[in-house]
């Protein structure tokens, strides 16, 4: 069989690539996906109670990238909301990320924005070079907040001390000396109004896109001819682990449904110091769905299982460079997305990457 373009993986990266190829280039494209559904990790579905859940963990779309937002808006209207997170510390639920409200609630104070700025400056541990996620937190909020909010959550999530992780991990969490308690401050935030799966289905309406589910690409690739392969799976697998296995952090998901309308005060509540799970998500509070019952999700991080998070340490970044040297030599293969590029991309980052690669002619 001959296709000019073959895409491996029907996640956001693979689907956006296929959409551009079919819609703009007017070419046939085959997408091969090993799971039994499209969408990759943004896949959502209705559970047996009829509640819309995110099967692979809570996904909140947020971006400042107008072009990415407008691109996805072709495939879905949005349910706009500001995502909020609380964290359970010393028996209290306090707002995350760190804002004036967080400091006041944690220490039972009533400080102004200016006073909180001074408070955090006093707490901050002076440091020369900021090398790790631990340095990031200590240099901004000091020992006490670091221990109560960041240290144990990070150990649970990654299985290592924050001192071993790249600065980018904890830098994801803003520190604000103001009263903006939104989790993200991006201009565009929300949920696809009818869910991510619906949005993904709309991305591949073009008849030139063929989808092959339940198939590992290695089962069929030998029988296919193509000019360009767009690969969005794990790169170590692509190269038969020739430079060793890359580490990924995985999650076990525990869904629970309760016969009451509400479970918790916020869409997401983090548990840095208690329990083995990191956070509880209540889906109705993300999607705006009304229902007499409610479904929640507890996330238990683990080293085994589906690759969800590339491991952000210097050691693995070095190891990935060996693969990158091979990737750069490929003429017919383009590597895109969170797994293939071993990058902690958010959804908007993945779409931006695909749009740029497309504009560049999908050169390797
Ligand atoms: P994936 O979604 O992983 O898609 C890759 C696809 O390739 C998968 O479907 C996989 O089955 C398939 N595949 C792999 N190997 C093969 C093979 N050998 N043959 C065939 N198919 C194969 N981003 C946000 O912006 N906001 C959030 O709130 C957010 N929350 C997240 C929460 C969790 C728990 C996780 C894990 C991620 C979250 N993200 C969030 C990130 C978001 O999921 C990713 O940015 C995005 O889904 C990546 O898309 P992708 O196509 O690169 O990868
Ligand atoms: N983090 C933390 N405490 C929290 C929330 C986050 O220590 O209450 C750290 C943790 O290391 C986490 C990182 O900040 O992995 C990024 O958090 P984010 O909410 O962005 O994680 P994601 O949604 O990508 O899992």
Coordinates of C-alpha atoms and ligand atoms in Angstrom, one line a residue:
X1 CA 0.0 0.0 0.0
X2 CA 1.3 3.5 -0.9
X3 CA 0.5 6.6 1.1
X4 CA 2.4 9.8 0.6
X5 CA 2.1 10.5 4.4
X6 CA 1.9 8.0 7.2
X7 CA 1.3 9.2 10.8
X8 CA 2.1 7.1 13.8
X9 CA -0.1 8.0 16.8
X10 CA -3.6 9.5 16.9
X11 CA -2.9 11.9 19.8
X12 CA -3.2 15.7 19.4
X13 CA 0.2 15.8 17.5
X14 CA -0.7 13.0 15.0
X15 CA -4.2 14.3 14.4
X16 CA -3.2 17.9 13.9
X17 CA -0.5 16.7 11.4
X18 CA -3.1 14.6 9.5
X19 CA -5.6 17.4 9.5
X20 CA -3.1 19.8 7.9
X21 CA -2.0 17.3 5.3
X22 CA -5.5 16.4 4.2
X23 CA -7.0 19.8 4.5
X24 CA -4.2 22.1 3.1
X25 CA -2.2 19.7 1.0
X26 CA -5.2 17.7 -0.2
X27 CA -3.2 14.5 0.2
X28 CA -4.2 11.1 1.5
X29 CA -2.8 10.2 4.9
X30 CA -2.9 7.1 7.0
X31 CA -2.9 7.4 10.8
X32 CA -1.8 4.3 12.7
X33 CA -2.8 4.1 16.4
X34 CA -2.2 1.2 18.8
X35 CA -5.0 2.1 21.2
X36 CA -8.6 1.4 20.4
X37 CA -9.5 5.1 20.2
X38 CA -8.2 8.4 18.8
X39 CA -7.2 11.4 20.9
X40 CA -4.1 10.0 22.7
X41 CA -4.0 11.3 26.3
X42 CA -6.7 13.9 25.8
X43 CA -9.3 11.2 25.1
X44 CA -12.5 11.7 27.2
X45 CA -15.6 9.6 27.3
X46 CA -18.9 9.2 29.2
X47 CA -18.8 6.6 32.0
X48 CA -21.6 4.2 32.8
X49 CA -23.4 7.0 34.9
X50 CA -23.3 9.3 31.9
X51 CA -20.6 11.6 33.4
X52 CA -17.9 12.9 31.0
X53 CA -14.5 11.9 32.4
X54 CA -10.9 12.4 31.1
X55 CA -9.7 8.8 30.9
X56 CA -6.0 9.8 31.1
X57 CA -6.2 12.5 33.8
X58 CA -7.5 16.0 33.9
X59 CA -6.8 18.1 30.8
X60 CA -7.4 21.9 30.9
X61 CA -6.7 23.8 27.8
X62 CA -4.9 27.0 28.3
X63 CA -2.7 29.1 26.0
X64 CA -1.6 32.6 25.1
X65 CA -1.0 31.4 21.5
X66 CA -3.8 33.0 19.5
X67 CA -3.1 31.0 16.4
X68 CA -3.2 27.7 18.3
X69 CA -6.5 28.7 20.0
X70 CA -8.0 29.8 16.6
X71 CA -6.8 26.6 15.0
X72 CA -8.5 24.4 17.5
X73 CA -11.6 26.6 17.6
X74 CA -12.3 25.4 14.0
X75 CA -13.1 22.0 15.6
X76 CA -14.9 23.0 18.8
X77 CA -16.8 25.7 20.6
X78 CA -15.4 26.3 24.1
X79 CA -16.8 26.1 27.6
X80 CA -14.7 28.9 29.1
X81 CA -13.8 28.9 32.7
X82 CA -10.9 29.8 34.9
X83 CA -9.3 26.7 36.4
X84 CA -8.7 26.8 40.1
X85 CA -6.8 24.4 42.4
X86 CA -6.7 24.0 46.2
X87 CA -4.1 22.2 48.1
X88 CA -4.6 20.4 51.4
X89 CA -1.9 21.6 53.9
X90 CA -2.1 21.2 57.7
X91 CA -5.8 20.4 57.6
X92 CA -6.7 23.4 55.5
X93 CA -7.5 23.9 51.9
X94 CA -5.5 26.7 50.5
X95 CA -5.3 28.2 47.0
X96 CA -2.7 27.1 44.5
X97 CA -0.5 28.5 43.0
X98 CA 1.2 30.7 45.7
X99 CA -0.6 34.0 45.9
X100 CA -1.4 36.5 48.6
X101 CA -4.4 34.4 49.5
X102 CA -2.2 31.3 49.9
X103 CA 0.2 33.1 52.3
X104 CA -2.5 34.7 54.3
X105 CA -4.4 31.4 54.7
X106 CA -1.3 29.3 55.5
X107 CA 0.0 31.6 58.2
X108 CA -3.3 33.1 59.3
X109 CA -2.3 36.6 58.3
X110 CA -4.0 39.5 56.6
X111 CA -1.1 40.9 54.5
X112 CA -1.4 43.2 51.5
X113 CA 0.1 42.4 48.2
X114 CA 3.1 44.5 48.9
X115 CA 3.5 42.9 52.4
X116 CA 3.4 39.4 50.9
X117 CA 6.1 40.4 48.4
X118 CA 8.3 41.4 51.4
X119 CA 7.3 38.3 53.3
X120 CA 8.4 36.0 50.5
X121 CA 11.6 38.0 50.0
X122 CA 12.4 37.4 53.7
X123 CA 11.6 33.7 53.4
X124 CA 13.5 33.1 50.1
X125 CA 16.9 31.3 50.4
X126 CA 19.6 33.4 48.7
X127 CA 21.2 31.4 46.0
X128 CA 23.8 31.8 43.3
X129 CA 22.9 29.6 40.3
X130 CA 19.5 28.0 40.2
X131 CA 20.1 24.5 39.0
X132 CA 17.2 22.3 40.1
X133 CA 13.5 22.4 40.9
X134 CA 14.4 22.5 44.6
X135 CA 16.5 25.7 44.0
X136 CA 13.6 27.3 42.1
X137 CA 11.2 26.8 45.0
X138 CA 13.7 27.6 47.8
X139 CA 14.9 30.8 46.1
X140 CA 11.3 32.1 45.6
X141 CA 9.3 30.9 48.7
X142 CA 11.8 29.6 51.3
X143 CA 12.1 26.4 53.3
X144 CA 8.6 26.3 55.0
X145 CA 6.4 26.7 51.9
X146 CA 8.8 24.5 50.0
X147 CA 8.4 21.7 52.5
X148 CA 4.6 22.0 52.9
X149 CA 3.7 22.5 49.2
X150 CA 6.4 21.3 46.9
X151 CA 8.7 18.8 48.4
X152 CA 6.4 15.8 49.1
X153 CA 4.1 16.4 46.1
X154 CA 7.1 16.4 43.8
X155 CA 8.6 13.2 45.5
X156 CA 5.2 11.5 45.0
X157 CA 4.8 12.6 41.4
X158 CA 8.3 11.9 40.2
X159 CA 9.7 9.4 42.8
X160 CA 12.8 11.5 43.3
X161 CA 13.8 14.6 45.3
X162 CA 13.1 18.0 43.7
X163 CA 16.9 18.5 43.8
X164 CA 17.2 15.9 41.0
X165 CA 14.7 17.5 38.7
X166 CA 15.2 20.2 36.0
X167 CA 14.2 23.7 36.9
X168 CA 11.4 23.6 34.4
X169 CA 9.2 21.3 36.6
X170 CA 8.5 23.5 39.6
X171 CA 8.8 26.6 37.4
X172 CA 5.5 25.5 35.9
X173 CA 3.9 26.8 39.1
X174 CA 3.7 30.6 39.2
X175 CA 4.4 32.6 42.4
X176 CA 2.3 35.7 42.5
X177 CA 2.3 38.5 45.0
X178 CA -1.3 39.4 44.0
X179 CA -4.8 38.0 44.5
X180 CA -5.1 36.2 41.2
X181 CA -5.9 32.6 42.4
X182 CA -6.4 31.1 38.9
X183 CA -4.1 28.1 38.3
X184 CA -3.2 29.5 34.9
X185 CA -3.0 33.1 33.8
X186 CA -3.2 32.4 30.1
X187 CA -5.6 34.5 27.9
X188 CA -7.5 31.5 26.5
X189 CA -8.7 28.8 28.9
X190 CA -11.4 26.2 28.9
X191 CA -12.7 22.9 27.7
X192 CA -13.9 21.8 24.3
X193 CA -17.7 22.3 24.9
X194 CA -18.5 18.7 23.8
X195 CA -15.3 17.1 25.0
X196 CA -11.8 16.5 23.6
X197 CA -12.9 13.3 21.7
X198 CA -15.5 15.2 19.8
X199 CA -13.0 17.9 19.0
X200 CA -10.6 15.2 17.8
X201 CA -13.3 13.6 15.7
X202 CA -14.0 16.9 14.0
X203 CA -10.3 17.3 13.2
X204 CA -10.3 14.2 11.1
X205 CA -13.6 14.6 9.2
X206 CA -11.7 14.9 5.8
X207 CA -12.2 11.7 3.9
X208 CA -8.5 11.7 2.9
X209 CA -7.6 10.8 6.4
X210 CA -7.7 7.0 7.1
X211 CA -7.4 5.8 10.7
X212 CA -6.1 2.3 11.6
X213 CA -6.8 1.6 15.3
X214 CA -5.6 -1.3 17.5
X215 CA -2.4 -1.5 15.6
X216 CA 1.2 -1.0 16.6
X217 CA 2.9 0.6 13.6
X218 CA 5.6 -2.0 13.6
X219 CA 3.0 -4.6 12.6
X220 CA 2.2 -2.9 9.3
X221 CA 5.0 -0.5 8.5
X222 CA 6.9 -3.1 6.5
X223 CA 3.9 -3.4 4.1
X224 CA 3.6 0.4 3.5
X225 CA 5.3 2.7 1.1
X226 CA 5.5 6.3 2.0
X227 CA 7.4 9.6 1.3
X228 CA 7.1 10.9 4.8
X229 CA 6.5 9.2 8.2
X230 CA 5.3 11.5 11.0
X231 CA 6.1 9.7 14.2
X232 CA 4.5 10.7 17.5
X233 CA 5.2 7.6 19.6
X234 CA 8.2 7.0 22.0
X235 CA 11.5 7.5 20.2
X236 CA 13.4 4.8 22.1
X237 CA 10.9 2.3 20.8
X238 CA 11.3 3.6 17.2
X239 CA 15.0 2.9 17.5
X240 CA 14.6 -0.5 19.3
X241 CA 16.1 1.0 22.4
X242 CA 19.5 1.2 20.8
X243 CA 20.6 3.9 23.3
X244 CA 18.7 2.3 26.2
X245 CA 15.2 2.8 27.5
X246 CA 14.1 6.3 28.2
X247 CA 12.4 6.9 31.6
X248 CA 8.8 8.0 31.7
X249 CA 6.6 8.6 34.7
X250 CA 3.3 6.9 34.7
X251 CA 0.1 7.1 36.6
X252 CA -2.5 4.7 37.9
X253 CA -6.0 6.1 37.7
X254 CA -8.7 5.4 40.3
X255 CA -12.2 6.7 39.3
X256 CA -14.9 6.8 42.0
X257 CA -18.5 7.8 41.5
X258 CA -20.6 9.2 44.4
X259 CA -24.4 9.5 44.7
X260 CA -24.3 13.2 45.6
X261 CA -24.0 16.3 43.4
X262 CA -20.7 17.6 44.7
X263 CA -17.5 16.0 46.1
X264 CA -15.1 18.8 46.8
X265 CA -14.7 22.6 46.7
X266 CA -12.6 22.9 43.6
X267 CA -12.1 21.1 40.3
X268 CA -8.7 19.8 41.5
X269 CA -7.5 19.4 45.1
X270 CA -3.8 18.6 45.6
X271 CA -2.6 16.4 48.5
X272 CA 1.1 17.1 48.9
X273 CA 1.6 15.5 52.3
X274 CA -1.2 13.0 52.7
X275 CA -2.2 9.8 50.9
X276 CA -0.4 8.1 48.0
X277 CA -2.3 10.0 45.3
X278 CA -1.2 13.4 44.3
X279 CA -4.5 15.0 43.5
X280 CA -8.3 14.5 43.2
X281 CA -10.1 15.9 40.2
X282 CA -13.9 16.3 40.1
X283 CA -14.8 16.2 36.4
X284 CA -18.1 18.0 36.6
X285 CA -16.3 21.1 37.9
X286 CA -14.1 21.1 34.8
X287 CA -16.7 20.4 32.2
X288 CA -19.6 22.3 33.7
X289 CA -21.8 19.2 33.3
X290 CA -24.9 19.0 35.5
X291 CA -25.7 15.5 37.0
X292 CA -27.1 14.2 40.2
X293 CA -24.0 12.1 40.8
X294 CA -20.4 13.0 40.6
X295 CA -17.2 11.2 39.4
X296 CA -13.7 11.9 40.8
X297 CA -10.3 10.7 39.9
X298 CA -7.3 10.0 42.2
X299 CA -3.9 9.8 40.5
X300 CA -1.3 7.5 41.8
X301 CA 2.2 8.1 40.2
X302 CA 4.3 5.1 39.3
X303 CA 7.4 4.2 37.4
X304 CA 5.7 1.4 35.4
X305 CA 3.0 1.5 32.8
X306 CA 2.0 3.8 30.0
X307 CA 4.5 6.6 29.3
X308 CA 2.8 9.8 30.4
X309 CA 5.5 12.2 31.5
X310 CA 9.1 12.4 30.0
X311 CA 11.4 12.4 33.0
X312 CA 12.9 15.9 33.4
X313 CA 16.4 15.1 34.7
X314 CA 19.8 16.1 33.3
X315 CA 20.7 12.4 33.0
X316 CA 17.7 11.5 30.8
X317 CA 18.1 14.7 28.7
X318 CA 21.7 13.6 28.0
X319 CA 20.5 10.1 27.1
X320 CA 17.9 11.6 24.7
X321 CA 20.6 13.6 22.9
X322 CA 21.9 10.2 21.6
X323 CA 18.5 9.6 20.0
X324 CA 18.4 13.2 18.8
X325 CA 21.6 12.7 16.8
X326 CA 19.9 9.8 15.0
X327 CA 16.6 11.7 14.6
X328 CA 18.4 14.6 12.9
X329 CA 19.8 12.2 10.2
X330 CA 16.4 10.9 9.2
X331 CA 15.2 12.2 5.9
X332 CA 11.8 10.6 5.7
X333 CA 10.8 10.7 9.3
X334 CA 9.6 13.7 11.4
X335 CA 9.4 13.3 15.2
X336 CA 6.6 15.4 16.8
X337 CA 4.9 15.5 20.2
X338 CA 5.4 14.8 23.8
X339 CA 6.7 11.2 23.5
X340 CA 8.7 11.5 20.3
X341 CA 10.5 14.7 21.3
X342 CA 10.7 13.6 25.0
X343 CA 9.4 17.1 26.0
X344 CA 6.9 18.0 28.8
X345 CA 4.7 19.8 26.3
X346 CA 1.2 21.1 27.1
X347 CA -1.5 20.6 24.5
X348 CA -1.0 24.1 23.1
X349 CA 2.8 23.4 22.8
X350 CA 2.1 20.3 20.8
X351 CA -0.2 22.0 18.4
X352 CA 2.2 24.9 18.0
X353 CA 5.0 22.4 17.2
X354 CA 2.9 20.7 14.6
X355 CA 1.8 24.0 13.0
X356 CA 5.4 25.1 12.7
X357 CA 6.6 21.8 11.4
X358 CA 3.8 21.9 8.8
X359 CA 4.8 25.4 7.7
X360 CA 8.3 24.2 7.4
X361 CA 7.2 21.4 5.0
X362 CA 7.6 18.7 7.6
X363 CA 11.3 18.5 7.0
X364 CA 13.0 16.1 9.4
Ligands
LIG1 P1 -0.1 11.4 23.1 O1 -1.3 12.0 23.5 O2 0.7 10.6 24.0 O3 -0.3 10.6 21.7 C1 0.6 9.6 21.2 C2 -0.2 8.5 20.6 O4 0.7 7.6 19.9 C3 -1.0 7.7 21.6 O5 -2.3 7.6 21.3 C4 -0.3 6.3 21.6 O6 -1.2 5.3 21.9 C5 0.2 6.3 20.2 N1 1.3 5.4 20.0 C6 2.4 5.2 20.8 N2 3.2 4.2 20.3 C7 2.6 3.7 19.2 C8 2.9 2.7 18.3 N3 4.0 1.9 18.5 N4 2.1 2.4 17.3 C9 1.0 3.2 17.1 N5 0.6 4.2 18.0 C10 1.4 4.5 19.0 N6 -1.7 19.5 28.7 C11 -2.4 20.7 28.9 O7 -2.3 21.6 28.0 N7 -3.2 20.9 30.0 C12 -3.4 19.9 30.9 O8 -4.2 20.2 31.9 C13 -2.7 18.7 30.8 N8 -2.9 17.7 31.7 C14 -2.3 16.5 31.6 C15 -2.5 15.6 32.5 C16 -1.9 14.3 32.4 C17 -2.1 13.3 33.4 C18 -1.0 14.0 31.3 C19 -0.4 12.7 31.1 C20 -0.8 15.0 30.3 C21 -1.4 16.3 30.5 N9 -1.3 17.3 29.5 C22 -1.9 18.5 29.7 C23 -0.4 17.1 28.3 C24 -1.1 16.6 27.1 O9 -1.7 15.3 27.4 C25 -0.1 16.5 25.9 O10 0.5 17.7 25.7 C26 -0.7 16.0 24.6 O11 -1.8 15.1 24.8 C27 0.4 15.3 23.8 O12 -0.1 14.8 22.6 P2 0.8 13.9 21.7 O13 0.1 13.6 20.5 O14 2.2 14.4 21.6 O15 1.0 12.5 22.6
LIG2 N1 3.9 20.7 42.2 C1 4.0 20.7 43.6 N2 2.9 20.9 44.4 C2 1.7 21.1 43.9 C3 1.6 21.2 42.5 C4 2.7 21.0 41.7 O1 5.1 20.4 44.1 O2 0.8 21.3 44.6 C5 5.1 20.5 41.4 C6 5.3 19.0 41.0 O3 6.6 18.8 40.9 C7 4.6 19.0 39.7 C8 5.0 20.3 39.0 O4 4.9 21.2 40.1 O5 5.1 17.9 38.9 C9 4.1 20.8 37.9 O6 2.8 20.8 38.4 P1 1.5 20.8 37.3 O7 0.3 21.0 38.1 O8 1.9 21.7 36.2 O9 1.6 19.2 36.9 P2 0.9 18.4 35.7 O10 -0.5 18.9 35.6 O11 1.7 18.6 34.5 O12 1.0 17.0 36.2

